[in-house]
PDB file of C-alpha atoms in Angstrom:
ATOM      1  CA  UNK I   1      65.100  74.337 109.193  1.00 78.00           C
ATOM      2  CA  UNK I   2      67.868  76.940 108.963  1.00 79.00           C
ATOM      3  CA  UNK I   3      65.809  79.296 111.129  1.00 81.00           C
ATOM      4  CA  UNK I   4      65.927  76.773 113.962  1.00 84.00           C
ATOM      5  CA  UNK I   5      62.308  77.370 114.929  1.00 85.00           C
ATOM      6  CA  UNK I   6      60.824  75.439 117.826  1.00 89.00           C
ATOM      7  CA  UNK I   7      57.905  73.107 117.200  1.00 89.00           C
ATOM      8  CA  UNK I   8      54.597  74.855 117.863  1.00 86.00           C
ATOM      9  CA  UNK I   9      51.186  73.364 118.527  1.00 84.00           C
ATOM     10  CA  UNK I  10      49.537  76.008 116.349  1.00 83.00           C
ATOM     11  CA  UNK I  11      52.119  77.614 114.044  1.00 82.00           C
ATOM     12  CA  UNK I  12      49.451  79.624 112.173  1.00 83.00           C
ATOM     13  CA  UNK I  13      49.006  81.642 115.372  1.00 86.00           C
ATOM     14  CA  UNK I  14      52.630  81.476 116.383  1.00 89.00           C
ATOM     15  CA  UNK I  15      56.113  82.757 115.687  1.00 89.00           C
ATOM     16  CA  UNK I  16      55.959  83.694 112.028  1.00 90.00           C
ATOM     17  CA  UNK I  17      56.092  86.516 109.475  1.00 94.00           C
ATOM     18  CA  UNK I  18      56.693  89.997 110.922  1.00 96.00           C
ATOM     19  CA  UNK I  19      57.139  88.471 114.371  1.00 94.00           C
ATOM     20  CA  UNK I  20      60.321  86.786 113.190  1.00 94.00           C
ATOM     21  CA  UNK I  21      61.470  89.951 111.416  1.00 96.00           C
ATOM     22  CA  UNK I  22      61.072  92.149 114.487  1.00 97.00           C
ATOM     23  CA  UNK I  23      62.787  89.715 116.863  1.00 96.00           C
ATOM     24  CA  UNK I  24      65.580  88.645 114.505  1.00 95.00           C
ATOM     25  CA  UNK I  25      66.457  92.055 113.178  1.00 96.00           C
ATOM     26  CA  UNK I  26      69.787  90.934 111.709  1.00 96.00           C
ATOM     27  CA  UNK I  27      67.862  88.805 109.184  1.00 95.00           C
ATOM     28  CA  UNK I  28      65.263  91.524 108.580  1.00 97.00           C
ATOM     29  CA  UNK I  29      67.908  94.192 108.006  1.00 98.00           C
ATOM     30  CA  UNK I  30      69.705  91.988 105.497  1.00 97.00           C
ATOM     31  CA  UNK I  31      66.448  91.546 103.575  1.00 97.00           C
ATOM     32  CA  UNK I  32      65.683  95.277 103.676  1.00 98.00           C
ATOM     33  CA  UNK I  33      69.188  96.193 102.513  1.00 98.00           C
ATOM     34  CA  UNK I  34      68.788  93.884  99.520  1.00 98.00           C
ATOM     35  CA  UNK I  35      65.370  95.318  98.662  1.00 98.00           C
ATOM     36  CA  UNK I  36      66.423  98.957  98.874  1.00 98.00           C
ATOM     37  CA  UNK I  37      69.530  98.244  96.797  1.00 98.00           C
ATOM     38  CA  UNK I  38      67.525  96.311  94.191  1.00 98.00           C
ATOM     39  CA  UNK I  39      65.035  99.192  93.933  1.00 98.00           C
ATOM     40  CA  UNK I  40      67.698 101.235  92.130  1.00 97.00           C
ATOM     41  CA  UNK I  41      67.341  98.863  89.169  1.00 97.00           C
ATOM     42  CA  UNK I  42      63.560  98.414  89.064  1.00 95.00           C
ATOM     43  CA  UNK I  43      60.227  99.374  90.541  1.00 94.00           C
ATOM     44  CA  UNK I  44      59.607  97.325  93.679  1.00 95.00           C
ATOM     45  CA  UNK I  45      57.420  97.617  96.757  1.00 97.00           C
ATOM     46  CA  UNK I  46      57.809  96.105 100.218  1.00 98.00           C
ATOM     47  CA  UNK I  47      54.839  94.522 101.960  1.00 97.00           C
ATOM     48  CA  UNK I  48      54.771  93.445 105.602  1.00 98.00           C
ATOM     49  CA  UNK I  49      52.739  90.373 106.661  1.00 96.00           C
ATOM     50  CA  UNK I  50      50.755  89.533 109.795  1.00 96.00           C
ATOM     51  CA  UNK I  51      50.525  93.083 111.124  1.00 97.00           C
ATOM     52  CA  UNK I  52      48.358  93.511 114.213  1.00 98.00           C
ATOM     53  CA  UNK I  53      49.444  96.832 115.723  1.00 98.00           C
ATOM     54  CA  UNK I  54      50.731 100.324 115.056  1.00 98.00           C
ATOM     55  CA  UNK I  55      53.743  99.558 117.267  1.00 98.00           C
ATOM     56  CA  UNK I  56      54.900  97.057 114.649  1.00 98.00           C
ATOM     57  CA  UNK I  57      54.767  99.712 111.921  1.00 98.00           C
ATOM     58  CA  UNK I  58      56.703 102.136 114.126  1.00 98.00           C
ATOM     59  CA  UNK I  59      59.394  99.508 114.768  1.00 98.00           C
ATOM     60  CA  UNK I  60      59.569  98.609 111.057  1.00 98.00           C
ATOM     61  CA  UNK I  61      60.121 102.266 110.167  1.00 98.00           C
ATOM     62  CA  UNK I  62      62.848 102.582 112.812  1.00 98.00           C
ATOM     63  CA  UNK I  63      64.666  99.593 111.311  1.00 98.00           C
ATOM     64  CA  UNK I  64      64.243 100.974 107.786  1.00 98.00           C
ATOM     65  CA  UNK I  65      65.790 104.275 108.934  1.00 98.00           C
ATOM     66  CA  UNK I  66      68.734 102.346 110.389  1.00 98.00           C
ATOM     67  CA  UNK I  67      69.206 100.402 107.157  1.00 98.00           C
ATOM     68  CA  UNK I  68      69.060 103.540 105.023  1.00 98.00           C
ATOM     69  CA  UNK I  69      71.511 105.296 107.343  1.00 98.00           C
ATOM     70  CA  UNK I  70      73.950 102.381 107.087  1.00 98.00           C
ATOM     71  CA  UNK I  71      73.693 102.289 103.289  1.00 98.00           C
ATOM     72  CA  UNK I  72      74.340 106.032 103.093  1.00 98.00           C
ATOM     73  CA  UNK I  73      77.349 105.749 105.406  1.00 98.00           C
ATOM     74  CA  UNK I  74      78.739 102.935 103.264  1.00 98.00           C
ATOM     75  CA  UNK I  75      78.175 104.872 100.056  1.00 98.00           C
ATOM     76  CA  UNK I  76      75.981 102.135  98.612  1.00 98.00           C
ATOM     77  CA  UNK I  77      73.341 103.329  96.099  1.00 98.00           C
ATOM     78  CA  UNK I  78      69.731 102.690  97.096  1.00 98.00           C
ATOM     79  CA  UNK I  79      66.305 104.114  96.427  1.00 97.00           C
ATOM     80  CA  UNK I  80      64.644 105.845  99.375  1.00 94.00           C
ATOM     81  CA  UNK I  81      61.072 106.249  98.108  1.00 94.00           C
ATOM     82  CA  UNK I  82      60.108 102.566  97.991  1.00 97.00           C
ATOM     83  CA  UNK I  83      56.382 101.958  98.495  1.00 98.00           C
ATOM     84  CA  UNK I  84      55.579 100.292 101.819  1.00 98.00           C
ATOM     85  CA  UNK I  85      52.460  98.180 102.257  1.00 98.00           C
ATOM     86  CA  UNK I  86      50.666  96.048 104.804  1.00 98.00           C
ATOM     87  CA  UNK I  87      48.978  92.719 104.334  1.00 97.00           C
ATOM     88  CA  UNK I  88      45.492  92.863 105.760  1.00 98.00           C
ATOM     89  CA  UNK I  89      45.148  89.301 106.974  1.00 96.00           C
ATOM     90  CA  UNK I  90      44.209  89.597 110.640  1.00 97.00           C
ATOM     91  CA  UNK I  91      40.971  90.985 112.090  1.00 97.00           C
ATOM     92  CA  UNK I  92      43.143  93.341 114.160  1.00 98.00           C
ATOM     93  CA  UNK I  93      44.624  94.903 111.028  1.00 98.00           C
ATOM     94  CA  UNK I  94      41.146  95.448 109.609  1.00 98.00           C
ATOM     95  CA  UNK I  95      39.964  97.183 112.768  1.00 98.00           C
ATOM     96  CA  UNK I  96      42.936  99.589 112.772  1.00 98.00           C
ATOM     97  CA  UNK I  97      43.128  99.890 108.977  1.00 98.00           C
ATOM     98  CA  UNK I  98      42.386 103.648 108.983  1.00 98.00           C
ATOM     99  CA  UNK I  99      45.382 104.254 111.253  1.00 98.00           C
ATOM    100  CA  UNK I 100      47.549 101.859 109.242  1.00 98.00           C
ATOM    101  CA  UNK I 101      46.589 103.600 105.996  1.00 98.00           C
ATOM    102  CA  UNK I 102      48.043 106.847 107.331  1.00 98.00           C
ATOM    103  CA  UNK I 103      51.436 105.182 107.737  1.00 98.00           C
ATOM    104  CA  UNK I 104      51.795 103.066 104.581  1.00 98.00           C
ATOM    105  CA  UNK I 105      51.265 103.410 100.838  1.00 98.00           C
ATOM    106  CA  UNK I 106      48.995 100.452 100.105  1.00 98.00           C
ATOM    107  CA  UNK I 107      47.128  97.420 101.452  1.00 98.00           C
ATOM    108  CA  UNK I 108      46.872  93.891 100.129  1.00 98.00           C
ATOM    109  CA  UNK I 109      44.137  91.746 101.646  1.00 98.00           C
ATOM    110  CA  UNK I 110      45.409  88.215 102.285  1.00 96.00           C
ATOM    111  CA  UNK I 111      42.037  86.536 101.993  1.00 95.00           C
ATOM    112  CA  UNK I 112      43.192  83.014 102.860  1.00 93.00           C
ATOM    113  CA  UNK I 113      44.548  83.949 106.273  1.00 94.00           C
ATOM    114  CA  UNK I 114      41.899  86.599 106.921  1.00 96.00           C
ATOM    115  CA  UNK I 115      39.245  83.911 106.447  1.00 95.00           C
ATOM    116  CA  UNK I 116      41.118  81.470 108.668  1.00 94.00           C
ATOM    117  CA  UNK I 117      41.588  83.912 111.519  1.00 95.00           C
ATOM    118  CA  UNK I 118      38.148  85.484 111.316  1.00 96.00           C
ATOM    119  CA  UNK I 119      36.285  82.183 111.287  1.00 96.00           C
ATOM    120  CA  UNK I 120      38.687  80.509 113.755  1.00 94.00           C
ATOM    121  CA  UNK I 121      39.152  77.639 111.303  1.00 92.00           C
ATOM    122  CA  UNK I 122      42.465  75.981 110.502  1.00 88.00           C
ATOM    123  CA  UNK I 123      42.395  75.808 106.706  1.00 83.00           C
ATOM    124  CA  UNK I 124      44.820  72.859 106.791  1.00 85.00           C
ATOM    125  CA  UNK I 125      42.274  70.747 108.709  1.00 88.00           C
ATOM    126  CA  UNK I 126      40.150  68.826 106.189  1.00 90.00           C
ATOM    127  CA  UNK I 127      37.586  67.974 108.895  1.00 92.00           C
ATOM    128  CA  UNK I 128      36.585  71.638 108.912  1.00 92.00           C
ATOM    129  CA  UNK I 129      36.026  72.022 105.174  1.00 90.00           C
ATOM    130  CA  UNK I 130      32.261  72.156 105.640  1.00 92.00           C
ATOM    131  CA  UNK I 131      32.644  75.117 108.015  1.00 93.00           C
ATOM    132  CA  UNK I 132      35.206  77.047 105.941  1.00 91.00           C
ATOM    133  CA  UNK I 133      33.275  79.742 104.080  1.00 94.00           C
ATOM    134  CA  UNK I 134      35.320  82.461 102.345  1.00 92.00           C
ATOM    135  CA  UNK I 135      32.015  84.065 101.237  1.00 95.00           C
ATOM    136  CA  UNK I 136      30.999  84.573 104.870  1.00 96.00           C
ATOM    137  CA  UNK I 137      29.394  88.019 105.359  1.00 97.00           C
ATOM    138  CA  UNK I 138      31.981  88.855 108.031  1.00 97.00           C
ATOM    139  CA  UNK I 139      34.848  88.354 105.562  1.00 97.00           C
ATOM    140  CA  UNK I 140      33.220  90.545 102.932  1.00 97.00           C
ATOM    141  CA  UNK I 141      32.426  93.216 105.526  1.00 98.00           C
ATOM    142  CA  UNK I 142      36.063  93.260 106.630  1.00 98.00           C
ATOM    143  CA  UNK I 143      37.344  93.610 103.067  1.00 98.00           C
ATOM    144  CA  UNK I 144      34.883  96.462 102.466  1.00 98.00           C
ATOM    145  CA  UNK I 145      35.955  98.193 105.681  1.00 98.00           C
ATOM    146  CA  UNK I 146      39.645  97.936 104.775  1.00 98.00           C
ATOM    147  CA  UNK I 147      38.924  99.302 101.286  1.00 98.00           C
ATOM    148  CA  UNK I 148      36.960 102.264 102.648  1.00 98.00           C
ATOM    149  CA  UNK I 149      39.691 103.095 105.154  1.00 98.00           C
ATOM    150  CA  UNK I 150      42.463 102.808 102.568  1.00 98.00           C
ATOM    151  CA  UNK I 151      40.643 105.114 100.161  1.00 98.00           C
ATOM    152  CA  UNK I 152      39.780 107.556 102.942  1.00 98.00           C
ATOM    153  CA  UNK I 153      43.526 108.109 103.337  1.00 98.00           C
ATOM    154  CA  UNK I 154      44.184 108.179  99.591  1.00 98.00           C
ATOM    155  CA  UNK I 155      45.828 104.759  99.456  1.00 98.00           C
ATOM    156  CA  UNK I 156      45.222 101.856  97.068  1.00 98.00           C
ATOM    157  CA  UNK I 157      44.137  98.372  98.079  1.00 98.00           C
ATOM    158  CA  UNK I 158      44.334  94.997  96.369  1.00 98.00           C
ATOM    159  CA  UNK I 159      43.482  91.400  97.080  1.00 96.00           C
ATOM    160  CA  UNK I 160      45.795  88.435  97.024  1.00 90.00           C
ATOM    161  CA  UNK I 161      44.671  84.920  97.816  1.00 83.00           C
ATOM    162  CA  UNK I 162      42.056  82.632  96.368  1.00 88.00           C
ATOM    163  CA  UNK I 163      39.167  85.092  96.582  1.00 94.00           C
ATOM    164  CA  UNK I 164      40.789  87.403  94.046  1.00 94.00           C
ATOM    165  CA  UNK I 165      40.100  84.796  91.376  1.00 95.00           C
ATOM    166  CA  UNK I 166      36.596  83.968  92.614  1.00 96.00           C
ATOM    167  CA  UNK I 167      34.414  85.152  89.731  1.00 96.00           C
ATOM    168  CA  UNK I 168      31.312  84.981  91.917  1.00 96.00           C
ATOM    169  CA  UNK I 169      32.723  87.880  93.946  1.00 96.00           C
ATOM    170  CA  UNK I 170      34.265  89.990  91.179  1.00 96.00           C
ATOM    171  CA  UNK I 171      31.275  92.314  90.910  1.00 96.00           C
ATOM    172  CA  UNK I 172      31.176  92.696  94.705  1.00 96.00           C
ATOM    173  CA  UNK I 173      34.864  93.592  94.787  1.00 97.00           C
ATOM    174  CA  UNK I 174      34.422  96.180  92.049  1.00 96.00           C
ATOM    175  CA  UNK I 175      31.545  97.751  93.991  1.00 96.00           C
ATOM    176  CA  UNK I 176      33.820  97.901  97.058  1.00 97.00           C
ATOM    177  CA  UNK I 177      36.298  99.865  94.963  1.00 96.00           C
ATOM    178  CA  UNK I 178      39.178  97.413  95.168  1.00 97.00           C
ATOM    179  CA  UNK I 179      41.990  98.683  92.978  1.00 97.00           C
ATOM    180  CA  UNK I 180      43.773  95.423  92.217  1.00 96.00           C
ATOM    181  CA  UNK I 181      43.015  91.700  92.061  1.00 96.00           C
ATOM    182  CA  UNK I 182      46.077  89.480  92.194  1.00 95.00           C
ATOM    183  CA  UNK I 183      45.487  86.096  90.552  1.00 95.00           C
ATOM    184  CA  UNK I 184      47.414  83.201  89.063  1.00 94.00           C
ATOM    185  CA  UNK I 185      48.305  83.509  85.342  1.00 95.00           C
ATOM    186  CA  UNK I 186      45.634  80.964  84.394  1.00 95.00           C
ATOM    187  CA  UNK I 187      42.918  83.221  85.843  1.00 95.00           C
ATOM    188  CA  UNK I 188      43.943  86.494  84.205  1.00 96.00           C
ATOM    189  CA  UNK I 189      41.859  86.068  81.028  1.00 97.00           C
ATOM    190  CA  UNK I 190      38.700  84.700  82.729  1.00 96.00           C
ATOM    191  CA  UNK I 191      38.871  87.520  85.269  1.00 96.00           C
ATOM    192  CA  UNK I 192      39.428  90.151  82.591  1.00 96.00           C
ATOM    193  CA  UNK I 193      36.469  88.779  80.646  1.00 97.00           C
ATOM    194  CA  UNK I 194      34.279  88.965  83.748  1.00 96.00           C
ATOM    195  CA  UNK I 195      35.303  92.561  84.465  1.00 95.00           C
ATOM    196  CA  UNK I 196      34.654  93.631  80.866  1.00 96.00           C
ATOM    197  CA  UNK I 197      31.183  92.070  81.001  1.00 95.00           C
ATOM    198  CA  UNK I 198      30.425  94.082  84.140  1.00 92.00           C
ATOM    199  CA  UNK I 199      31.692  97.433  82.882  1.00 76.00           C
TER     200      UNK I 199
END
């Protein structure tokens, strides 16, 4: 509510994520300042959601340069070499993933949204449950493509979202060369067991 966002007919395709950051830069800069300052005390990375174009990455880097310049001018300690990543959760980001990989340090595939946008299915709509298929060949092909493009540029790639914990796909993900599977704490041991059985 404190953002004062207008009601949208389809918020999943609307004004959200990086789109808010790049149009409300005062909020974004405050967040970036906090992250770069916190990085002095621990190892953190920054990941940008809902990316669809290289122009967004260029604008993000411009804002980061501004933030770092302001922190330097103010004499505030910060860490410059923070890893920057992109969430691969739109078909557009998959298709330009080679170009994106040249500009960032890592990818994380947001499988929930990638499935929703690729299959044109609102995952909040229970009437569409029968049509919602995260194992769809198109989803797996997109993940594989993103992994190949990340590795071609020497970058690592992980998965976050429900598919990371899907033991039916673990072997497939390992074959794709995915470097990281992000899962809930309850799934760590079952997933580790599965991986050990496969290796």
